[in-house]
């Protein structure tokens, strides 16, 4: 089935980038239609509790509440939200074709992609339920909550070293757990971490179990990858820094992506390699990955789409 109308703009993604793009395009009278996923409405911030670094909330704000506010604000100006996935996209023509999970094809002159990225998980029981209760994927977001705590960081790359170094400002101790014998991080990052008195390293080991008590993380069990011997590590913070994957598979082969799969844009604009297609938020950004930067580029994508449409009239 094809929806007969041709939309001015369709937004894909319901995180800070998508909702902000919807708010701006709605206020510009472009009547945006936003597809925000069937199972994960509101994006990454719905998986956390307190957000303390989004401006405008001096006492912090609950992640899901912040996302609900963003959605309501966009709807107030006429943005139409659909809690469904886009499962197919043909972005090459003048009119873009997007298919939802019911098989309906939606048509639009411009598309804003704000599908975000997913942190890689360890895949262990309790990992997700303890997110925001000791387990975290973002030191910038959550480090402040771990003042005086003993923390573990999992990973051996630049991100893990950066997280460990940043966390050592707050923590009593930081233990880096890496499953290989040597770090993958750049020498500069390694040296900075090695020079930090609060940071210690456990090599050739992986997290085998996450321990919980009273709904909070209380420790991990580590397994030696060579001997299989296990040992307990008492920590109240576990930061998982083993990478993240942009949700860009749908657009591969049509849009230019970088080697890690992030959508390439003509910065400082949000223009992708196809005219009329704009991208914002974590699906583009492997540097900052914050709610406020996602919202900022969502606003930029809306303005870029608006200007693109105006230039064609
Ligand atoms: P996302 O928020 O990831 O949203 C993308 C949405 O698009 C998702 O709902 C996804 O399901 C949907 N989607 C994907 N593909 C499709 C499709 N084909 N069709 C329809 N929908 C689709 N940042 C901070 O600034 N402060 C914090 O305190 C903070 N805490 C965090 C805590 C956790 C546990 C996590 C995981 C992240 C945290 N972040 C924090 C980072 C922040 O959440 C992200 O930087 C931000 O949400 C990125 O916004 P986004 O709009 O690009 O993508």
XYZ file of C-alpha atoms and ligand atoms in Angstrom:
366
model
C 0.000 0.000 0.000
C 1.211 3.512 -0.730
C 0.220 6.610 1.206
C -0.954 8.963 -1.548
C 0.208 12.151 0.119
C 3.716 13.471 -0.392
C 5.128 14.788 2.855
C 7.496 17.724 3.005
C 9.568 15.948 5.617
C 9.760 12.554 7.278
C 11.972 12.101 10.353
C 13.297 8.646 11.280
C 14.195 8.250 14.960
C 12.693 9.352 18.267
C 15.756 10.397 20.293
C 16.760 14.003 21.049
C 17.857 14.511 17.411
C 14.621 13.222 15.879
C 12.258 14.983 18.292
C 14.119 18.281 17.930
C 14.040 17.990 14.130
C 10.285 17.319 14.393
C 9.782 20.332 16.678
C 11.617 22.713 14.330
C 10.000 21.436 11.124
C 6.562 21.506 12.789
C 7.067 25.130 13.823
C 8.116 25.855 10.221
C 4.670 24.530 9.127
C 6.172 21.531 7.342
C 3.845 19.020 9.095
C 6.537 16.426 9.788
C 5.779 12.737 10.151
C 8.147 10.999 12.581
C 8.777 7.258 12.761
C 10.175 6.531 16.188
C 10.532 2.744 16.408
C 8.025 0.098 17.515
C 9.888 -1.022 20.632
C 12.325 1.716 21.596
C 10.328 4.946 21.523
C 12.242 7.923 22.919
C 15.741 6.646 22.144
C 18.772 5.991 24.331
C 17.833 8.337 27.176
C 14.845 6.152 28.004
C 17.333 3.561 29.274
C 18.751 5.849 31.954
C 17.478 7.465 35.107
C 18.824 10.882 36.098
C 20.130 13.231 33.375
C 22.038 16.088 34.997
C 23.704 17.706 31.994
C 20.795 18.685 29.769
C 20.490 22.480 30.148
C 17.282 23.859 31.574
C 16.873 21.339 34.398
C 18.842 22.600 37.426
C 17.679 19.638 39.531
C 18.283 17.086 36.776
C 15.557 15.245 34.909
C 14.578 11.625 34.511
C 15.646 10.403 31.026
C 12.229 9.019 29.973
C 10.505 12.168 31.306
C 12.828 14.416 29.269
C 12.032 12.439 26.126
C 8.282 12.585 26.817
C 8.575 16.390 27.167
C 10.405 16.618 23.822
C 7.736 14.521 22.126
C 4.845 16.514 23.623
C 6.490 19.799 22.626
C 6.865 18.667 18.993
C 3.290 17.311 18.913
C 1.982 20.620 20.254
C 3.109 22.259 17.006
C 1.597 19.555 14.797
C 4.314 16.899 14.435
C 2.720 13.520 13.793
C 4.338 10.580 15.602
C 4.149 6.954 14.529
C 5.529 4.313 16.915
C 6.770 2.074 14.137
C 9.986 1.220 12.323
C 11.046 2.158 8.846
C 12.210 -1.148 7.416
C 13.079 -0.109 3.859
C 14.274 3.134 2.339
C 14.736 4.313 -1.236
C 16.358 7.722 -0.938
C 17.788 8.084 -4.434
C 14.874 9.776 -6.246
C 13.467 13.253 -5.953
C 10.639 11.760 -3.910
C 11.973 9.535 -1.136
C 10.180 6.246 -0.417
C 10.064 4.834 3.108
C 8.338 1.568 3.992
C 7.038 0.949 7.520
C 6.594 -2.458 9.163
C 3.002 -2.800 7.892
C 4.313 -2.544 4.327
C 2.905 0.955 3.765
C 5.140 3.128 1.603
C 5.420 6.769 2.697
C 6.636 9.472 0.328
C 8.547 12.638 1.208
C 10.540 15.420 -0.412
C 13.061 15.432 2.424
C 14.142 12.862 4.992
C 15.934 13.499 8.284
C 17.735 10.427 9.589
C 18.175 10.413 13.380
C 18.400 6.704 14.113
C 21.148 6.968 16.752
C 23.705 4.378 17.686
C 23.794 1.476 20.084
C 26.468 0.827 22.673
C 27.934 -2.664 22.395
C 26.915 -4.796 25.335
C 28.698 -7.607 27.126
C 25.602 -9.776 26.726
C 25.483 -10.813 30.380
C 22.428 -11.372 32.590
C 21.497 -8.276 34.679
C 23.593 -5.968 32.473
C 20.621 -4.059 31.071
C 18.467 -4.087 34.209
C 21.345 -2.475 36.149
C 21.786 0.273 33.551
C 21.630 3.497 35.579
C 22.077 1.441 38.780
C 25.807 0.867 38.598
C 26.243 -0.221 34.974
C 26.923 2.539 32.465
C 28.171 3.103 28.927
C 28.977 6.803 29.303
C 31.472 8.298 31.772
C 30.664 11.877 30.729
C 27.012 11.209 31.544
C 27.323 9.224 34.755
C 30.845 9.714 36.199
C 29.655 12.351 38.613
C 27.399 9.817 40.381
C 30.445 7.707 41.317
C 32.319 10.051 43.633
C 34.438 7.952 46.008
C 33.383 4.629 44.416
C 35.477 1.701 43.232
C 34.839 1.383 39.513
C 35.743 -1.031 36.729
C 36.076 -0.070 33.070
C 35.824 -2.823 30.447
C 37.783 -2.345 27.214
C 41.249 -1.697 25.907
C 40.820 0.985 23.252
C 41.022 4.777 23.262
C 37.470 5.140 24.566
C 38.161 2.841 27.518
C 41.338 4.791 28.402
C 39.524 8.089 28.066
C 36.680 6.849 30.278
C 39.115 5.453 32.878
C 41.140 8.672 33.006
C 37.994 10.795 33.253
C 36.480 8.569 35.955
C 39.610 8.690 38.096
C 38.671 12.308 38.902
C 35.670 11.057 40.848
C 36.395 7.460 41.787
C 38.420 6.071 44.664
C 39.848 3.483 42.280
C 39.436 2.509 38.635
C 40.271 -1.005 37.421
C 40.563 -1.476 33.671
C 39.587 -4.997 32.584
C 40.849 -6.083 29.192
C 40.576 -9.511 27.614
C 43.916 -9.270 25.783
C 47.495 -9.001 27.068
C 48.030 -5.505 25.650
C 45.878 -2.425 25.160
C 44.693 -1.367 21.704
C 44.578 2.318 22.697
C 47.000 4.842 21.227
C 50.313 5.225 23.093
C 49.379 8.712 24.313
C 46.144 7.479 25.847
C 47.821 4.408 27.332
C 50.599 6.478 28.912
C 48.108 8.876 30.432
C 46.236 5.969 32.029
C 49.426 4.189 33.183
C 50.620 7.396 34.846
C 47.407 7.760 36.857
C 47.841 6.390 40.408
C 44.160 5.592 40.774
C 44.040 3.359 37.669
C 45.110 -0.295 37.737
C 44.839 -2.972 35.039
C 43.713 -6.593 34.874
C 44.706 -8.156 31.545
C 43.671 -11.431 29.866
C 40.380 -11.325 31.722
C 36.730 -10.841 30.905
C 33.642 -10.138 32.964
C 31.881 -13.471 33.490
C 29.142 -12.335 35.859
C 27.548 -9.157 37.136
C 26.594 -9.233 40.826
C 23.611 -7.359 42.179
C 22.123 -6.702 45.584
C 19.077 -4.574 46.381
C 18.733 -3.609 42.706
C 22.265 -2.203 42.514
C 25.599 -3.405 41.197
C 27.859 -4.752 43.957
C 30.631 -6.432 41.976
C 31.704 -8.570 39.065
C 33.228 -11.997 38.638
C 36.240 -12.031 36.296
C 37.405 -15.025 34.289
C 40.987 -15.502 33.115
C 40.741 -16.197 29.373
C 43.684 -18.660 29.463
C 43.163 -20.574 32.717
C 39.391 -20.085 33.196
C 40.145 -19.230 36.852
C 37.623 -16.816 38.334
C 37.985 -14.054 40.892
C 35.679 -11.492 42.466
C 36.100 -7.768 42.037
C 34.017 -5.581 44.361
C 32.936 -2.521 42.414
C 29.847 -0.328 42.520
C 30.385 1.055 39.043
C 30.930 -0.847 35.787
C 31.605 1.218 32.674
C 31.425 -0.760 29.451
C 33.604 0.802 26.752
C 33.806 -1.828 24.035
C 32.423 0.289 21.210
C 29.142 1.345 19.634
C 27.455 0.800 16.308
C 25.561 3.451 14.359
C 22.111 2.345 13.179
C 22.786 3.013 9.503
C 22.391 -0.450 7.871
C 19.155 0.645 6.195
C 20.972 3.317 4.236
C 24.160 1.456 3.301
C 24.697 1.417 -0.450
C 22.707 4.646 -0.882
C 24.408 7.115 1.443
C 28.143 7.544 1.959
C 29.137 6.018 5.289
C 32.544 6.133 6.955
C 34.532 2.982 7.673
C 32.754 2.520 11.025
C 29.309 2.905 9.434
C 28.536 6.483 10.543
C 26.642 8.562 7.985
C 28.910 11.146 6.375
C 27.614 14.729 6.275
C 29.004 17.870 4.696
C 29.842 19.489 8.057
C 28.984 21.997 9.398
C 25.719 21.230 7.560
C 23.743 17.998 8.023
C 23.584 17.268 4.256
C 24.325 13.666 3.344
C 25.623 12.462 -0.018
C 22.042 12.479 -1.427
C 20.093 15.715 -2.020
C 17.111 16.115 0.301
C 18.486 13.655 2.850
C 19.860 14.998 6.125
C 21.317 13.193 9.128
C 21.716 14.198 12.771
C 22.642 12.891 16.191
C 24.621 9.801 17.128
C 24.214 8.111 13.726
C 26.612 10.807 12.457
C 28.590 11.673 15.554
C 31.273 9.406 16.969
C 32.940 12.208 18.875
C 30.510 13.833 21.302
C 27.491 11.478 21.615
C 25.481 13.605 24.014
C 21.776 14.385 24.171
C 22.392 18.105 23.797
C 24.652 17.711 20.741
C 22.109 15.316 19.179
C 19.334 17.848 19.800
C 21.560 20.593 18.332
C 22.223 18.744 15.099
C 18.534 17.759 14.957
C 17.699 21.478 14.893
C 20.356 22.025 12.202
C 18.913 19.194 10.075
C 15.444 20.736 10.307
C 16.777 24.122 9.173
C 18.746 22.462 6.349
C 15.621 20.586 5.195
C 13.549 23.764 5.366
C 16.096 25.668 3.243
C 16.328 22.799 0.755
C 12.547 22.843 0.291
C 12.437 26.637 0.015
C 15.142 26.614 -2.686
C 13.081 24.211 -4.819
C 9.938 26.360 -4.833
P 18.889 7.914 20.071
O 18.578 8.562 21.360
O 19.662 6.639 20.090
O 17.508 7.660 19.336
C 17.400 7.034 18.097
C 16.019 6.435 17.993
O 15.782 6.067 16.643
C 15.848 5.153 18.808
O 14.621 5.200 19.502
C 15.798 4.074 17.748
O 15.035 2.950 18.115
C 15.121 4.824 16.608
N 15.324 4.157 15.328
C 16.462 3.590 14.865
N 16.242 3.047 13.643
C 14.932 3.290 13.356
C 14.107 2.953 12.246
N 14.577 2.285 11.178
N 12.796 3.335 12.261
C 12.296 4.020 13.322
N 13.056 4.368 14.412
C 14.334 3.994 14.415
N 23.664 11.843 27.057
C 23.657 12.968 27.813
O 23.787 14.056 27.252
N 23.470 12.919 29.153
C 23.276 11.746 29.822
O 23.137 11.723 31.045
C 23.269 10.546 29.064
N 23.070 9.350 29.658
C 23.030 8.224 28.892
C 22.754 7.009 29.516
C 22.673 5.851 28.760
C 22.357 4.534 29.463
C 22.851 5.895 27.349
C 22.743 4.641 26.520
C 23.137 7.090 26.727
C 23.221 8.271 27.489
N 23.496 9.498 26.901
C 23.479 10.637 27.640
C 23.763 9.614 25.460
C 22.476 10.080 24.735
O 21.417 9.253 25.127
C 22.664 10.014 23.223
O 23.795 10.777 22.854
C 21.436 10.574 22.504
O 20.260 9.914 22.929
C 21.563 10.417 20.995
O 20.406 10.886 20.428
P 19.923 10.434 18.981
O 18.635 11.154 18.775
O 20.995 10.609 18.001
O 19.681 8.859 19.066
